Coordinates of C-alpha atoms and ligand atoms in Angstrom, one line a residue:
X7 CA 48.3 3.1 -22.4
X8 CA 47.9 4.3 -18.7
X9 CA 49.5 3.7 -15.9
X10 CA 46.2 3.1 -13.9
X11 CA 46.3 0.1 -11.4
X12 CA 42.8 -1.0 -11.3
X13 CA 40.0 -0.7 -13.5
X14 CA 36.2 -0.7 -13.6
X15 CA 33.5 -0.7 -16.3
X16 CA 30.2 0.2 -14.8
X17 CA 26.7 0.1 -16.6
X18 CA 23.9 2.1 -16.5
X19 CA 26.4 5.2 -15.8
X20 CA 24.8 8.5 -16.6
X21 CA 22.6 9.0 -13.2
X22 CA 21.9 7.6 -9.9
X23 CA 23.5 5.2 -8.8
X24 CA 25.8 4.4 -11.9
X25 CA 26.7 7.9 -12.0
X26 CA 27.9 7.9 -8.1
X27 CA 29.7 4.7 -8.5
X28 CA 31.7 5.9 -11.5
X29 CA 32.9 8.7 -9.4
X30 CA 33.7 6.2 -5.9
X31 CA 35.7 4.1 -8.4
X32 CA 37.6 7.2 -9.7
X33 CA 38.0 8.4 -6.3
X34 CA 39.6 5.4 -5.5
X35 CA 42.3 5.9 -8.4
X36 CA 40.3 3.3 -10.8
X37 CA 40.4 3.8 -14.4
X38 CA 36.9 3.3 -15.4
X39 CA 34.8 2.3 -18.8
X40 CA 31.2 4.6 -17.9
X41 CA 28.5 3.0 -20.3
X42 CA 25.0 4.2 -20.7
X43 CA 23.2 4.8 -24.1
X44 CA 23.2 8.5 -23.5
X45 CA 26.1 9.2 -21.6
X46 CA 28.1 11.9 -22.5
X47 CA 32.2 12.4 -23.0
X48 CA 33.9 12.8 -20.5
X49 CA 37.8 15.5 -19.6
X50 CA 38.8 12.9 -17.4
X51 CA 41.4 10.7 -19.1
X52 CA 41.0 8.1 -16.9
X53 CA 37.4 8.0 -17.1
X54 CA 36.5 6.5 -20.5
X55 CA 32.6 7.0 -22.1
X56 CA 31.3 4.0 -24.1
X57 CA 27.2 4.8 -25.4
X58 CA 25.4 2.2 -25.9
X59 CA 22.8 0.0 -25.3
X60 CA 23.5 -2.7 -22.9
X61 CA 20.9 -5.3 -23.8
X62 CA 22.7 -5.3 -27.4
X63 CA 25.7 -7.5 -27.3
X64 CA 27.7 -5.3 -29.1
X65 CA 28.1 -2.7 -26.4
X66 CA 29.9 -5.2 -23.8
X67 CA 32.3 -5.7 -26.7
X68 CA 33.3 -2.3 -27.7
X69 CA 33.2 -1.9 -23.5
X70 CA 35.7 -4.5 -22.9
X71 CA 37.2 -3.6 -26.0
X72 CA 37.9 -0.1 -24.7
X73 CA 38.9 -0.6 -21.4
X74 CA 41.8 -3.1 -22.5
X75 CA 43.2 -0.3 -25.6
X76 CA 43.2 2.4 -22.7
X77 CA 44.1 0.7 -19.5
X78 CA 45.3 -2.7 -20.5
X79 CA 43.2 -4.6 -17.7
X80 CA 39.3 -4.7 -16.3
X81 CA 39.3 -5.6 -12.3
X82 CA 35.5 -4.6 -11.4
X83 CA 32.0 -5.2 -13.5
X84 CA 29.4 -3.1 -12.3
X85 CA 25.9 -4.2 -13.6
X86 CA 24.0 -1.5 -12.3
X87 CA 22.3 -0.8 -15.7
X88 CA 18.5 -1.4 -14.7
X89 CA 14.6 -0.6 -15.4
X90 CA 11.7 -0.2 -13.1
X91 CA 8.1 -1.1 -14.8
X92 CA 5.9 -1.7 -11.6
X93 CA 2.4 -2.8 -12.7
X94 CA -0.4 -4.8 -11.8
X95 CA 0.6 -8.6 -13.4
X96 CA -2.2 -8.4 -16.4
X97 CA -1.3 -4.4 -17.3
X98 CA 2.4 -5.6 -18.2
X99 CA 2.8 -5.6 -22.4
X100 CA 4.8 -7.9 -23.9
X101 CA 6.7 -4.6 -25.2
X102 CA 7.2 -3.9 -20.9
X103 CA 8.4 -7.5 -21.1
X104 CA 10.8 -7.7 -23.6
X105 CA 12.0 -4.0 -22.8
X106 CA 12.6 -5.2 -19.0
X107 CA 14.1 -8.4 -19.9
X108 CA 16.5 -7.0 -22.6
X109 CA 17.8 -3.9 -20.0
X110 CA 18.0 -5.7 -16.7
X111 CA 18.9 -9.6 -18.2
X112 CA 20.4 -9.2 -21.3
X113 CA 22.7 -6.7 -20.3
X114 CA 23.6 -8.6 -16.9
X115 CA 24.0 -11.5 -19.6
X116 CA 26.0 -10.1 -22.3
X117 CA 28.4 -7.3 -20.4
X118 CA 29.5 -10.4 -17.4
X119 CA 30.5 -12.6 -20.2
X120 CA 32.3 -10.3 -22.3
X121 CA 34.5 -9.8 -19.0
X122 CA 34.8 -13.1 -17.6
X123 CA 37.2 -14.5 -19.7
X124 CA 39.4 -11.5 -19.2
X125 CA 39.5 -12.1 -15.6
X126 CA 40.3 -15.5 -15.8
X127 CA 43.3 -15.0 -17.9
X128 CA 44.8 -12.2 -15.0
X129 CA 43.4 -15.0 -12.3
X130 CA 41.2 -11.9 -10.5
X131 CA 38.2 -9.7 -11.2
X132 CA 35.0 -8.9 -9.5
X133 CA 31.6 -8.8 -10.8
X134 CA 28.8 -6.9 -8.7
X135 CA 25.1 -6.5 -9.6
X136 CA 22.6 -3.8 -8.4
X137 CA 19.5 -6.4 -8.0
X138 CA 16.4 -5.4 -5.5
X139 CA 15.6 -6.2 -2.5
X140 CA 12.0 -6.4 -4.0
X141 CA 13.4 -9.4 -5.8
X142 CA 12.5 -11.3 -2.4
X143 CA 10.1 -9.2 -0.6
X144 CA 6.6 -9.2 -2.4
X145 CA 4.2 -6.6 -1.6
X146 CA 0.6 -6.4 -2.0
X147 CA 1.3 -2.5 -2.2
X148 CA 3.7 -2.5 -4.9
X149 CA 3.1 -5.4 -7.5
X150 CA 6.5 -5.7 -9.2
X151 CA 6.2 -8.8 -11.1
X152 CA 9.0 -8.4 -14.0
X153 CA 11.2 -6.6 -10.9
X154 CA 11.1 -10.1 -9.4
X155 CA 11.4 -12.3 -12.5
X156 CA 14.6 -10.2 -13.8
X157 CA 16.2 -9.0 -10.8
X158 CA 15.7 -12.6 -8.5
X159 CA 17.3 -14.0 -11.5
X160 CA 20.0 -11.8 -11.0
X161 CA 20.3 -13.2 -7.6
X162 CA 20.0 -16.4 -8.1
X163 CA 22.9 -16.1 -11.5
X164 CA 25.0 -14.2 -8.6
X165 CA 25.2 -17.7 -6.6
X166 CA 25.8 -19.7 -9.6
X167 CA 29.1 -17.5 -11.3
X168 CA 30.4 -17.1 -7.3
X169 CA 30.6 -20.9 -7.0
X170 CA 31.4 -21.8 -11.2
X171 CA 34.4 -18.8 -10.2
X172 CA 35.0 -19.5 -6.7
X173 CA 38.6 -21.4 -7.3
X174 CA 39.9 -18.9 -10.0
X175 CA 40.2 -15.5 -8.6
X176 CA 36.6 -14.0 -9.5
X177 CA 33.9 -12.9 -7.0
X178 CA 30.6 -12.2 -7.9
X179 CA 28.2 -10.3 -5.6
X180 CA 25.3 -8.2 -5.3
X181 CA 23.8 -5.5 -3.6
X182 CA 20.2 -5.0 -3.3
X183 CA 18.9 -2.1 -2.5
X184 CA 15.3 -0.5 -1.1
X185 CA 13.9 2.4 -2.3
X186 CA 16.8 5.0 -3.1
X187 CA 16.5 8.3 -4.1
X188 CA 17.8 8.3 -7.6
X189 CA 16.0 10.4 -11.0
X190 CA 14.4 6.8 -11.7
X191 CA 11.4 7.8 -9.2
X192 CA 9.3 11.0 -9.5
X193 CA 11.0 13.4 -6.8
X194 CA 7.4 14.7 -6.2
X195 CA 5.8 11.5 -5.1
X196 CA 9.4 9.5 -4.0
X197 CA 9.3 10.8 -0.2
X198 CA 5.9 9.0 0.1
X199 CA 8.1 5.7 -0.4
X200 CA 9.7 6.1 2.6
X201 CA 7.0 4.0 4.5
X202 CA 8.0 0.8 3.0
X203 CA 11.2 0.6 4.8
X204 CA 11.0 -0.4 8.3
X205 CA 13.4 2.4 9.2
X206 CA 10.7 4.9 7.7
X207 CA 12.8 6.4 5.2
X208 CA 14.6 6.4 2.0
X209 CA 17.7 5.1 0.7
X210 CA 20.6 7.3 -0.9
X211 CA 23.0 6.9 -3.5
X212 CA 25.8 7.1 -1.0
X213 CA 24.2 4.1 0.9
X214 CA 24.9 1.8 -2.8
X215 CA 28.3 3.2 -3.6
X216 CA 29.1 2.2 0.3
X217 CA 28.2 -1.1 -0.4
X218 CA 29.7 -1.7 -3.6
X219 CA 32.7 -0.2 -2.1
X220 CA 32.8 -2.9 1.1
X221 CA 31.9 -5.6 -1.4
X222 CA 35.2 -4.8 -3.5
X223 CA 37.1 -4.8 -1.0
X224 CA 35.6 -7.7 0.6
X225 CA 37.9 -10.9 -0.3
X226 CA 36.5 -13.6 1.5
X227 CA 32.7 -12.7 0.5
X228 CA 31.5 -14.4 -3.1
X229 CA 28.0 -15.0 -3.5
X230 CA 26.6 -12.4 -1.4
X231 CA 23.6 -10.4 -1.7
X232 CA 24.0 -7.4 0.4
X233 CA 20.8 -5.8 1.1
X234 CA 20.8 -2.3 1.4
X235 CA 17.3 -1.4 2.4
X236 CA 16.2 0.1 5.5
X237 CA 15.3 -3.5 7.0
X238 CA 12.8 -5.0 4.5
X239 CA 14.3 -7.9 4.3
X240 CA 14.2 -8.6 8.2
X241 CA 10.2 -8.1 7.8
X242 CA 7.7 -5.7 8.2
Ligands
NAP304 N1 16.3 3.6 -7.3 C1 15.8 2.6 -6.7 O1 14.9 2.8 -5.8 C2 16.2 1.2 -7.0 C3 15.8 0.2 -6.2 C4 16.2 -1.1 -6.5 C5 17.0 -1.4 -7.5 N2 17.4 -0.4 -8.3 C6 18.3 -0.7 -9.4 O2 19.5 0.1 -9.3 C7 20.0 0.3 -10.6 C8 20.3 1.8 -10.8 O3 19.0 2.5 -10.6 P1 18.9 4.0 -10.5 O4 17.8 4.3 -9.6 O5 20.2 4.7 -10.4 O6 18.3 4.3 -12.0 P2 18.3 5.6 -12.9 O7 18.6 6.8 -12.2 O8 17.0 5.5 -13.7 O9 19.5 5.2 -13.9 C9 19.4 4.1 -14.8 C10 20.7 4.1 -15.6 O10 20.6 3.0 -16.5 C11 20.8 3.4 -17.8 N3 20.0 2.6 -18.7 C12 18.7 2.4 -18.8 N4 18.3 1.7 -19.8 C13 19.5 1.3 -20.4 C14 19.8 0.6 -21.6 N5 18.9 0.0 -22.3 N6 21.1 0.5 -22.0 C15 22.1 1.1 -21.3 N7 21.9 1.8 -20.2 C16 20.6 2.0 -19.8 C17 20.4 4.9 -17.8 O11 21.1 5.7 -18.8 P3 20.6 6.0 -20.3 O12 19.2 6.5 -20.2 O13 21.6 7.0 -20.7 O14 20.7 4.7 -21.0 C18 20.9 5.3 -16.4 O15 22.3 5.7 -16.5 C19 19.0 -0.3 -11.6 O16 19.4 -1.6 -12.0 C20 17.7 -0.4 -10.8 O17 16.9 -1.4 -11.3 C21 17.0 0.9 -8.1

């Protein structure tokens, strides 16, 4: 066992955003449980891999599973593990459906109450999700039904564990973010996104990790949704 202090599983960890947040946590001195289904091993002993897919159930258990063998303790769940399937409302396949649901729900679903019960028995833990802030923003530009469905769920399920939680040491937040320049988008069209912020230009990993980062250390804020996204929630 380690003598690490704090620890964090994060989702979705082999790029982008999950990738930048593993290393913030690390930074930070947190032993950390990286899961993606392709990620890779890792030197770092305090940096434990775990592949898998995080719609099956199975992977939250061999995550939490992991993290308590090597460090003993699990602080921070990061659900950051995510798809993007933007189509017009009548393209969408039930396979887009399923596919979109299992990723960004299922996941959210199955990894939060793997570690929930942890927490409660040390009396602390955090739980942030990487939602959207397209979750509450339609636009007649970007159709992003399943977006919505899965990741203003999200939102919504934020509310409900930060106030089931409230009285025994757990927060539960989220950060949604605009467009942010990350290998989900196409790096020859992504600058082009820029325009649907009001600030006129695009999010970066470092803006996320920032706000993941405030939320942790953020003890009197449960519940939140902290929108990281160039003003589009203010309006356009
Ligand atoms: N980038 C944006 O503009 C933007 C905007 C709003 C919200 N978000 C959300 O932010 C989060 C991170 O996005 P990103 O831009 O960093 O995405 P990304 O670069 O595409 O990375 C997605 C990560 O999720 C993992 N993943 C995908 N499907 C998975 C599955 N079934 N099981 C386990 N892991 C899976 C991928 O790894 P593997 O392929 O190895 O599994 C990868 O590590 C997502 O939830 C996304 O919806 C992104």
């Amino acid at each position: 066992m380690s003598n690490i202090k704090k620890v964090a599983i994060v989702t979705g960890a082999s790029q982008g955003m999950g990738e930048a947040i593993v290393n913030a946590y690390r930074a930070r001195g947190y032993g950390v449980v990286a899961t993606s289904r392709s990620i890779q091993q890792s030197t770092d002993p305090d940096l434990v891999t775990v592949a898998g897919d995080i719609g099956d159930p199975e992977t939250s258990k061999r995550l939490v599973a992991a993290a308590l063998e090597r460090f003993g303790r699990i602080d921070t769940l990061v659900n950051n593990a995510g798809i993007f399937i933007g189509k017009a409302f009548t393209d969408y396949t039930e396979e887009d459906y399923r596919l979109k649901l299992k990723t960004n729900l299922d996941g959210f679903f199955f990894a939060t109450q793997a570690v929930i019960p942890v927490m409660l028995e040390q009396g602390s833990g955090h739980v942030v999700q990487i939602t959207a802030s397209t979750a509450e923003f339609a636009s007649s530009r970007s159709p992003a039904f399943i977006a919505m469905l899965t990741k203003g769920g999200m939102n919504s399920a934020t509310k409900s564990l930060a106030i089931e939680y409230a009285t025994r040491g757990i927060r539960v937040n989220a950060v949604a973010p605009g467009v942010i320049r990350t290998p989900m988008h196409n790096p020859e069209i992504v600058e082009q996104l820029a325009a649907f912020h009001p600030m006129n230009k695009l999010g970066e990993v470092e803006d996320i990790v920032r706000a993941v980062l405030y939320l942790e250390d953020a003890c009197f804020s449960t519940g939140e949704i902290l929108h990281v996204d160039g003003g589009l929630i203010a309006g356009r």
